[in-house]
Amino acid sequence: MKIFITGSNGLLGQKIVDFCLKNSIEFIATSKGGNRNSKCPADNYCELDITNNEDVSVLIVKEKPTHVVHTAAITNVDFCELNPKESELVNVTATKYLVDASNEVQAHFQFISTDFVFDGTKGNYSENDEVNPLSEYARSKVKSEQITMETAKFGWSIIRTIIVYGVGENLSRSNLIMWAKGAIEKGDAINIIDDQFRAPTFADDLAAGCLGVILNNENGVFHISGPETMSIYEIVERIAKHFNYSMEKVNKISSSTLNQPAHRPPKTGFDLSKAYEKINYKPHTLEETLDLLF
Ligand SMILES: NC(=O)c1ccc[n+]([C@@H]2O[C@H](COP(=O)([O-])OP(=O)(O)OC[C@H]3O[C@@H](n4cnc5c(N)ncnc54)[C@H](OP(=O)(O)O)[C@@H]3O)[C@@H](O)[C@H]2O)c1
């Protein structure tokens, strides 16, 4: 087995690298620009911009992986809304390049997707629920899911996940839990929405889920998230309670007051039965991960 990772400088990419190192799985890590993860050995790293079709094909054919784990994406939902061409290029066209190259070496292709493929009217989504994307980002993920399902010829998996959090090195963006913990610890005044519901996902659990699907020789769509769905406000409230911080300066607001360019689904969260049953997925609770992180 040899895993080819895209987006290895990102939060999930770094955790996939960690998992491979800990479990002695052969891998090649790739990302845009230089290696920003000191835990990833230089010999395992290759710079790769996934929007360059020629480079994607040459590197995958040279490395001959058995599995491609595609985590790289533009993950800023509002940026995608305002820059649909760039979103299409990185989040859709590049997926096609990667699937084509995976087919050349007969590799399984794994695509990382999102809860945002759903419209958020139902909640507790299972893998069989109908998608109905509300934003450019979400539509780009649905298109790439279709490319994966329809054109990956040697096995495929789609891992959908929700608000990913954890610690990484030199990340280009922060994540909700790390940011909120820092802000309430300092006593900053912050506005937090109470009308969107999510199941926050510990990045280490997500990496174990992605590789669990591969190690168990599974194919198909898998929902991998944290075990509990709650409002964003409740996430912050539980962090405050855990560390005995005051909620005095945390203002509860409605998402309509934010005027964000991209529409977000009000209530997601996943039914994790398939992951529990097929890959023995064991996610940590929010409080357990706070003890591991701080
Ligand atoms: N984070 C979440 O809450 C969340 C929720 C649902 C689904 N997901 C999905 O999960 C996956 C991993 O997310 P994440 O949190 O690890 O995201 P992340 O930290 O933003 O990592 C994404 C990585 O992709 C890289 N990248 C962007 N454009 C690239 C290009 N053209 N060529 C090569 N690499 C490129 C980025 O490079 P730079 O660091 O240099 O910018 C970054 O390192 C993504 O597919 C995302 O859509 C994430």
Coordinates of C-alpha atoms and ligand atoms in Angstrom, one line a residue:
M1 CA 0.0 0.0 0.0
K2 CA 1.2 3.5 -0.9
I3 CA -0.9 6.6 -0.1
F4 CA -0.6 9.8 -2.3
I5 CA -1.9 12.7 -0.2
T6 CA -2.9 16.1 -1.7
G7 CA -3.1 19.2 0.6
S8 CA -0.6 17.8 3.1
N9 CA 0.0 21.3 4.5
G10 CA -3.6 21.6 5.5
L11 CA -5.1 20.4 8.8
L12 CA -6.5 17.1 7.6
G13 CA -3.5 16.5 5.3
Q14 CA -1.2 16.9 8.3
K15 CA -3.2 14.4 10.3
I16 CA -3.2 11.9 7.4
V17 CA 0.6 12.2 7.4
D18 CA 0.7 11.6 11.2
F19 CA -1.5 8.5 10.8
C20 CA 0.7 7.1 8.0
L21 CA 3.9 7.7 10.1
K22 CA 2.4 6.1 13.2
N23 CA 1.1 3.1 11.4
S24 CA 4.2 2.6 9.1
I25 CA 2.1 3.2 5.9
E26 CA 4.2 4.2 2.9
F27 CA 3.1 7.6 1.6
I28 CA 4.0 10.6 -0.5
A29 CA 2.7 14.0 0.8
T30 CA 2.0 16.8 -1.7
S31 CA 0.8 20.4 -1.3
K32 CA 1.1 23.8 -3.0
G33 CA 4.5 25.4 -2.2
G34 CA 7.1 24.1 0.2
N35 CA 6.5 21.6 3.1
R36 CA 5.1 23.5 6.1
N37 CA 4.8 20.4 8.3
S38 CA 8.0 19.6 10.2
K39 CA 6.7 16.1 11.0
C40 CA 6.6 15.2 7.3
P41 CA 10.1 14.0 6.3
A42 CA 11.6 15.9 3.3
D43 CA 12.0 12.6 1.4
N44 CA 8.2 12.0 1.6
Y45 CA 7.3 15.5 0.3
C46 CA 6.8 16.8 -3.3
E47 CA 5.5 20.3 -4.1
L48 CA 2.3 19.9 -6.3
D49 CA -0.2 22.5 -7.5
I50 CA -3.2 20.3 -8.3
T51 CA -4.4 22.7 -11.0
N52 CA -1.5 21.8 -13.2
N53 CA -2.7 18.7 -15.1
E54 CA 0.7 17.8 -16.5
D55 CA 2.4 17.9 -13.1
V56 CA -0.4 15.9 -11.4
S57 CA -0.2 13.1 -14.1
V58 CA 3.6 13.0 -14.1
L59 CA 3.9 12.8 -10.3
I60 CA 1.2 10.2 -9.8
V61 CA 2.6 8.0 -12.6
K62 CA 6.1 8.3 -11.2
E63 CA 5.0 7.5 -7.6
K64 CA 2.6 4.7 -8.5
P65 CA 0.4 5.0 -5.4
T66 CA -2.2 2.3 -4.6
H67 CA -4.5 5.0 -3.1
V68 CA -4.9 8.8 -3.6
V69 CA -6.4 10.7 -0.7
H70 CA -7.5 14.1 -2.0
T71 CA -7.8 16.6 0.8
A72 CA -6.7 19.8 -1.0
A73 CA -9.3 22.4 -1.7
I74 CA -10.3 26.0 -1.3
T75 CA -12.1 25.6 2.0
N76 CA -13.1 29.2 2.5
V77 CA -16.8 29.1 1.6
D78 CA -17.3 32.9 1.2
F79 CA -14.1 33.1 -1.0
C80 CA -15.6 30.4 -3.3
E81 CA -18.9 32.4 -3.5
L82 CA -17.0 35.5 -4.6
N83 CA -14.5 33.7 -6.8
P84 CA -16.5 31.0 -8.6
K85 CA -13.9 30.4 -11.4
E86 CA -11.1 29.8 -8.9
S87 CA -13.4 27.6 -6.9
E88 CA -14.3 25.5 -10.0
L89 CA -10.7 25.2 -11.1
V90 CA -9.3 24.0 -7.7
N91 CA -12.3 22.2 -6.3
V92 CA -13.7 20.6 -9.5
T93 CA -11.3 20.6 -12.5
A94 CA -8.3 19.5 -10.4
T95 CA -10.3 16.6 -9.0
K96 CA -10.8 15.4 -12.6
Y97 CA -7.1 15.6 -13.2
L98 CA -6.4 13.6 -10.0
V99 CA -9.1 11.0 -10.9
D100 CA -7.6 10.6 -14.4
A101 CA -4.1 10.2 -13.0
S102 CA -5.3 7.7 -10.4
N103 CA -6.9 5.7 -13.2
E104 CA -3.6 5.6 -15.1
V105 CA -1.9 3.8 -12.2
Q106 CA -5.1 1.8 -11.1
A107 CA -5.3 3.6 -7.7
H108 CA -8.3 3.9 -5.4
F109 CA -9.4 7.5 -5.3
Q110 CA -10.7 9.1 -2.1
F111 CA -12.4 12.5 -2.2
I112 CA -13.0 14.6 0.9
S113 CA -16.4 16.3 0.8
T114 CA -18.6 18.2 3.2
D115 CA -22.0 18.4 5.1
F116 CA -22.6 21.5 3.0
V117 CA -23.8 19.2 0.1
F118 CA -27.1 19.2 2.1
D119 CA -29.5 22.1 2.4
G120 CA -29.7 21.7 6.2
T121 CA -33.5 21.4 6.5
K122 CA -33.5 17.9 7.9
G123 CA -30.3 17.3 10.0
N124 CA -28.8 13.9 11.0
Y125 CA -28.0 13.1 7.4
S126 CA -27.2 9.6 6.2
E127 CA -25.2 8.7 3.1
N128 CA -28.4 8.0 1.2
D129 CA -30.0 11.4 1.7
E130 CA -30.5 13.7 -1.3
V131 CA -27.9 16.5 -1.8
N132 CA -29.1 20.1 -2.4
P133 CA -26.1 22.5 -2.3
L134 CA -26.7 26.1 -1.4
S135 CA -23.4 27.7 -2.3
E136 CA -20.6 27.8 -4.9
Y137 CA -18.4 25.8 -2.5
A138 CA -21.1 23.2 -1.9
R139 CA -21.9 22.9 -5.6
S140 CA -18.1 22.4 -6.3
K141 CA -18.1 19.6 -3.8
V142 CA -21.2 17.9 -5.3
K143 CA -19.6 18.1 -8.8
S144 CA -16.4 16.5 -7.6
E145 CA -18.4 13.8 -5.8
Q146 CA -20.1 13.1 -9.2
I147 CA -16.7 13.0 -11.0
T148 CA -15.4 10.6 -8.4
M149 CA -18.4 8.2 -8.5
E150 CA -18.7 8.3 -12.3
T151 CA -15.1 8.3 -13.5
A152 CA -12.8 6.6 -10.8
K153 CA -12.3 3.2 -12.3
F154 CA -10.3 1.3 -9.7
G155 CA -12.3 1.9 -6.5
W156 CA -13.4 5.1 -4.9
S157 CA -14.6 6.6 -1.6
I158 CA -16.1 9.9 -0.6
I159 CA -15.7 11.1 2.9
R160 CA -18.1 13.8 4.0
T161 CA -17.2 15.7 7.1
I162 CA -18.2 18.7 9.2
I163 CA -16.3 21.6 10.9
V164 CA -12.9 20.1 11.3
Y165 CA -10.7 21.2 14.3
G166 CA -7.4 20.5 15.8
V167 CA -3.8 21.6 15.9
G168 CA -1.6 21.8 12.9
E169 CA 1.7 23.6 12.0
N170 CA 1.7 26.8 9.9
L171 CA -1.9 26.4 8.8
S172 CA -3.3 29.0 6.4
R173 CA -6.5 29.3 8.4
S174 CA -7.6 28.8 12.0
N175 CA -10.6 26.6 13.1
L176 CA -13.6 27.4 15.2
I177 CA -12.7 25.5 18.4
M178 CA -9.1 26.8 18.6
W179 CA -10.2 30.3 17.8
A180 CA -13.1 30.3 20.3
K181 CA -11.1 28.8 23.1
G182 CA -8.4 31.5 22.7
A183 CA -11.0 34.3 22.5
I184 CA -13.0 33.3 25.6
E185 CA -9.8 32.6 27.6
K186 CA -8.6 36.2 26.9
G187 CA -12.1 37.5 27.7
D188 CA -12.6 39.0 24.2
A189 CA -16.1 40.1 23.3
I190 CA -17.3 37.7 20.5
N191 CA -20.5 37.2 18.5
I192 CA -21.6 33.6 18.1
I193 CA -24.5 32.3 16.1
D194 CA -27.1 30.1 17.7
D195 CA -29.2 29.1 14.7
Q196 CA -26.8 26.8 12.8
F197 CA -26.2 23.3 14.1
R198 CA -23.1 21.1 13.4
A199 CA -21.2 18.1 14.6
P200 CA -17.6 19.4 15.1
T201 CA -15.0 16.8 14.0
F202 CA -11.6 16.2 15.6
A203 CA -9.1 16.2 12.7
D204 CA -7.3 13.2 14.2
D205 CA -10.6 11.2 14.2
L206 CA -11.3 12.2 10.6
A207 CA -7.9 11.1 9.5
A208 CA -8.4 7.7 11.2
G209 CA -11.8 7.5 9.5
C210 CA -10.4 8.3 6.0
L211 CA -7.6 5.7 6.4
G212 CA -10.1 3.3 8.1
V213 CA -12.1 3.2 4.9
I214 CA -9.0 2.4 2.9
L215 CA -7.6 -0.2 5.4
N216 CA -10.9 -2.0 5.5
N217 CA -11.0 -2.1 1.6
E218 CA -14.3 -0.2 1.7
N219 CA -15.8 1.8 -1.3
G220 CA -18.6 4.3 -1.4
V221 CA -19.8 7.3 0.5
F222 CA -19.0 7.6 4.3
H223 CA -20.2 10.2 6.8
I224 CA -17.4 10.9 9.3
S225 CA -17.9 13.6 11.9
G226 CA -17.9 14.2 15.6
P227 CA -20.6 12.2 17.5
E228 CA -22.8 15.1 18.7
T229 CA -24.7 17.8 16.8
M230 CA -25.1 21.1 18.6
S231 CA -25.5 24.8 17.8
I232 CA -22.3 26.9 17.3
Y233 CA -23.3 28.8 20.4
E234 CA -23.5 25.5 22.4
I235 CA -20.0 24.5 21.1
V236 CA -18.6 27.7 22.6
E237 CA -20.6 27.3 25.8
R238 CA -19.3 23.7 26.3
I239 CA -15.7 24.9 25.8
A240 CA -16.3 27.7 28.3
K241 CA -17.8 25.3 30.8
H242 CA -15.0 22.7 30.4
F243 CA -12.3 25.3 31.2
N244 CA -14.4 27.3 33.7
Y245 CA -14.3 30.5 31.5
S246 CA -16.9 33.2 31.6
M247 CA -19.5 33.4 28.8
E248 CA -20.3 37.0 29.8
K249 CA -18.7 38.5 26.7
V250 CA -20.1 35.9 24.3
N251 CA -23.1 37.5 22.4
K252 CA -25.7 35.2 20.9
I253 CA -26.6 36.4 17.4
S254 CA -28.6 35.2 14.4
S255 CA -26.7 34.2 11.2
S256 CA -28.9 36.6 9.2
T257 CA -27.1 39.6 10.9
L258 CA -23.7 38.4 9.5
N259 CA -24.5 39.1 5.8
Q260 CA -22.1 36.4 4.6
P261 CA -21.9 36.1 0.8
A262 CA -22.5 32.3 0.9
H263 CA -25.7 30.6 2.2
R264 CA -25.1 28.0 4.8
P265 CA -27.3 25.0 5.7
P266 CA -29.0 25.7 9.1
K267 CA -28.8 22.2 10.5
T268 CA -26.5 19.4 9.4
G269 CA -25.0 16.6 11.6
F270 CA -24.6 13.0 10.5
D271 CA -26.0 9.6 11.1
L272 CA -22.8 7.7 11.7
S273 CA -24.2 4.2 11.7
K274 CA -22.4 3.1 8.5
A275 CA -19.0 4.3 9.8
Y276 CA -19.6 2.6 13.2
E277 CA -20.6 -0.6 11.5
K278 CA -18.2 -0.9 8.6
I279 CA -14.9 0.7 9.9
N280 CA -15.4 0.6 13.7
Y281 CA -15.2 4.4 13.7
K282 CA -14.8 5.7 17.3
P283 CA -15.0 9.5 17.4
H284 CA -14.1 11.4 20.6
T285 CA -16.6 13.7 22.3
L286 CA -15.8 17.5 22.3
E287 CA -14.8 17.4 25.9
E288 CA -12.5 14.4 25.4
T289 CA -10.7 16.3 22.6
L290 CA -10.3 19.4 24.7
D291 CA -8.4 17.4 27.2
L292 CA -6.2 16.0 24.4
L293 CA -5.6 19.4 22.8
F294 CA -4.9 21.6 25.8
Ligands
LIG1 N1 -12.3 22.5 7.6 C1 -13.5 22.1 7.6 O1 -14.3 22.6 8.5 C2 -14.1 21.2 6.6 C3 -15.5 20.8 6.7 C4 -16.0 20.0 5.7 C5 -15.2 19.5 4.7 N2 -13.9 19.9 4.6 C6 -13.0 19.4 3.5 O2 -12.0 18.6 4.1 C7 -10.8 18.8 3.3 C8 -9.6 19.2 4.2 O3 -9.9 20.4 4.9 P1 -8.9 21.1 5.8 O4 -9.6 21.6 7.0 O5 -7.7 20.3 6.0 O6 -8.5 22.3 4.9 P2 -7.2 23.3 4.8 O7 -6.5 23.3 6.2 O8 -7.7 24.6 4.3 O9 -6.3 22.5 3.8 C9 -6.5 22.5 2.4 C10 -5.1 22.5 1.8 O10 -5.3 22.5 0.4 C11 -4.2 23.2 -0.1 N3 -4.4 23.7 -1.5 C12 -5.3 24.7 -1.9 N4 -5.2 24.8 -3.2 C13 -4.3 24.0 -3.7 C14 -3.7 23.7 -4.9 N5 -4.1 24.4 -6.0 N6 -2.8 22.7 -5.0 C15 -2.4 22.0 -3.9 N7 -2.8 22.2 -2.7 C16 -3.8 23.2 -2.6 C17 -4.0 24.4 0.8 O11 -2.8 24.9 0.6 P3 -2.3 26.3 1.5 O12 -2.3 25.8 2.9 O13 -1.0 26.6 0.9 O14 -3.4 27.3 1.2 C18 -4.2 23.7 2.2 O15 -3.0 23.2 2.7 C19 -11.1 19.8 2.2 O16 -11.4 19.1 1.0 C20 -12.4 20.5 2.7 O17 -13.2 21.0 1.7 C21 -13.3 20.7 5.6

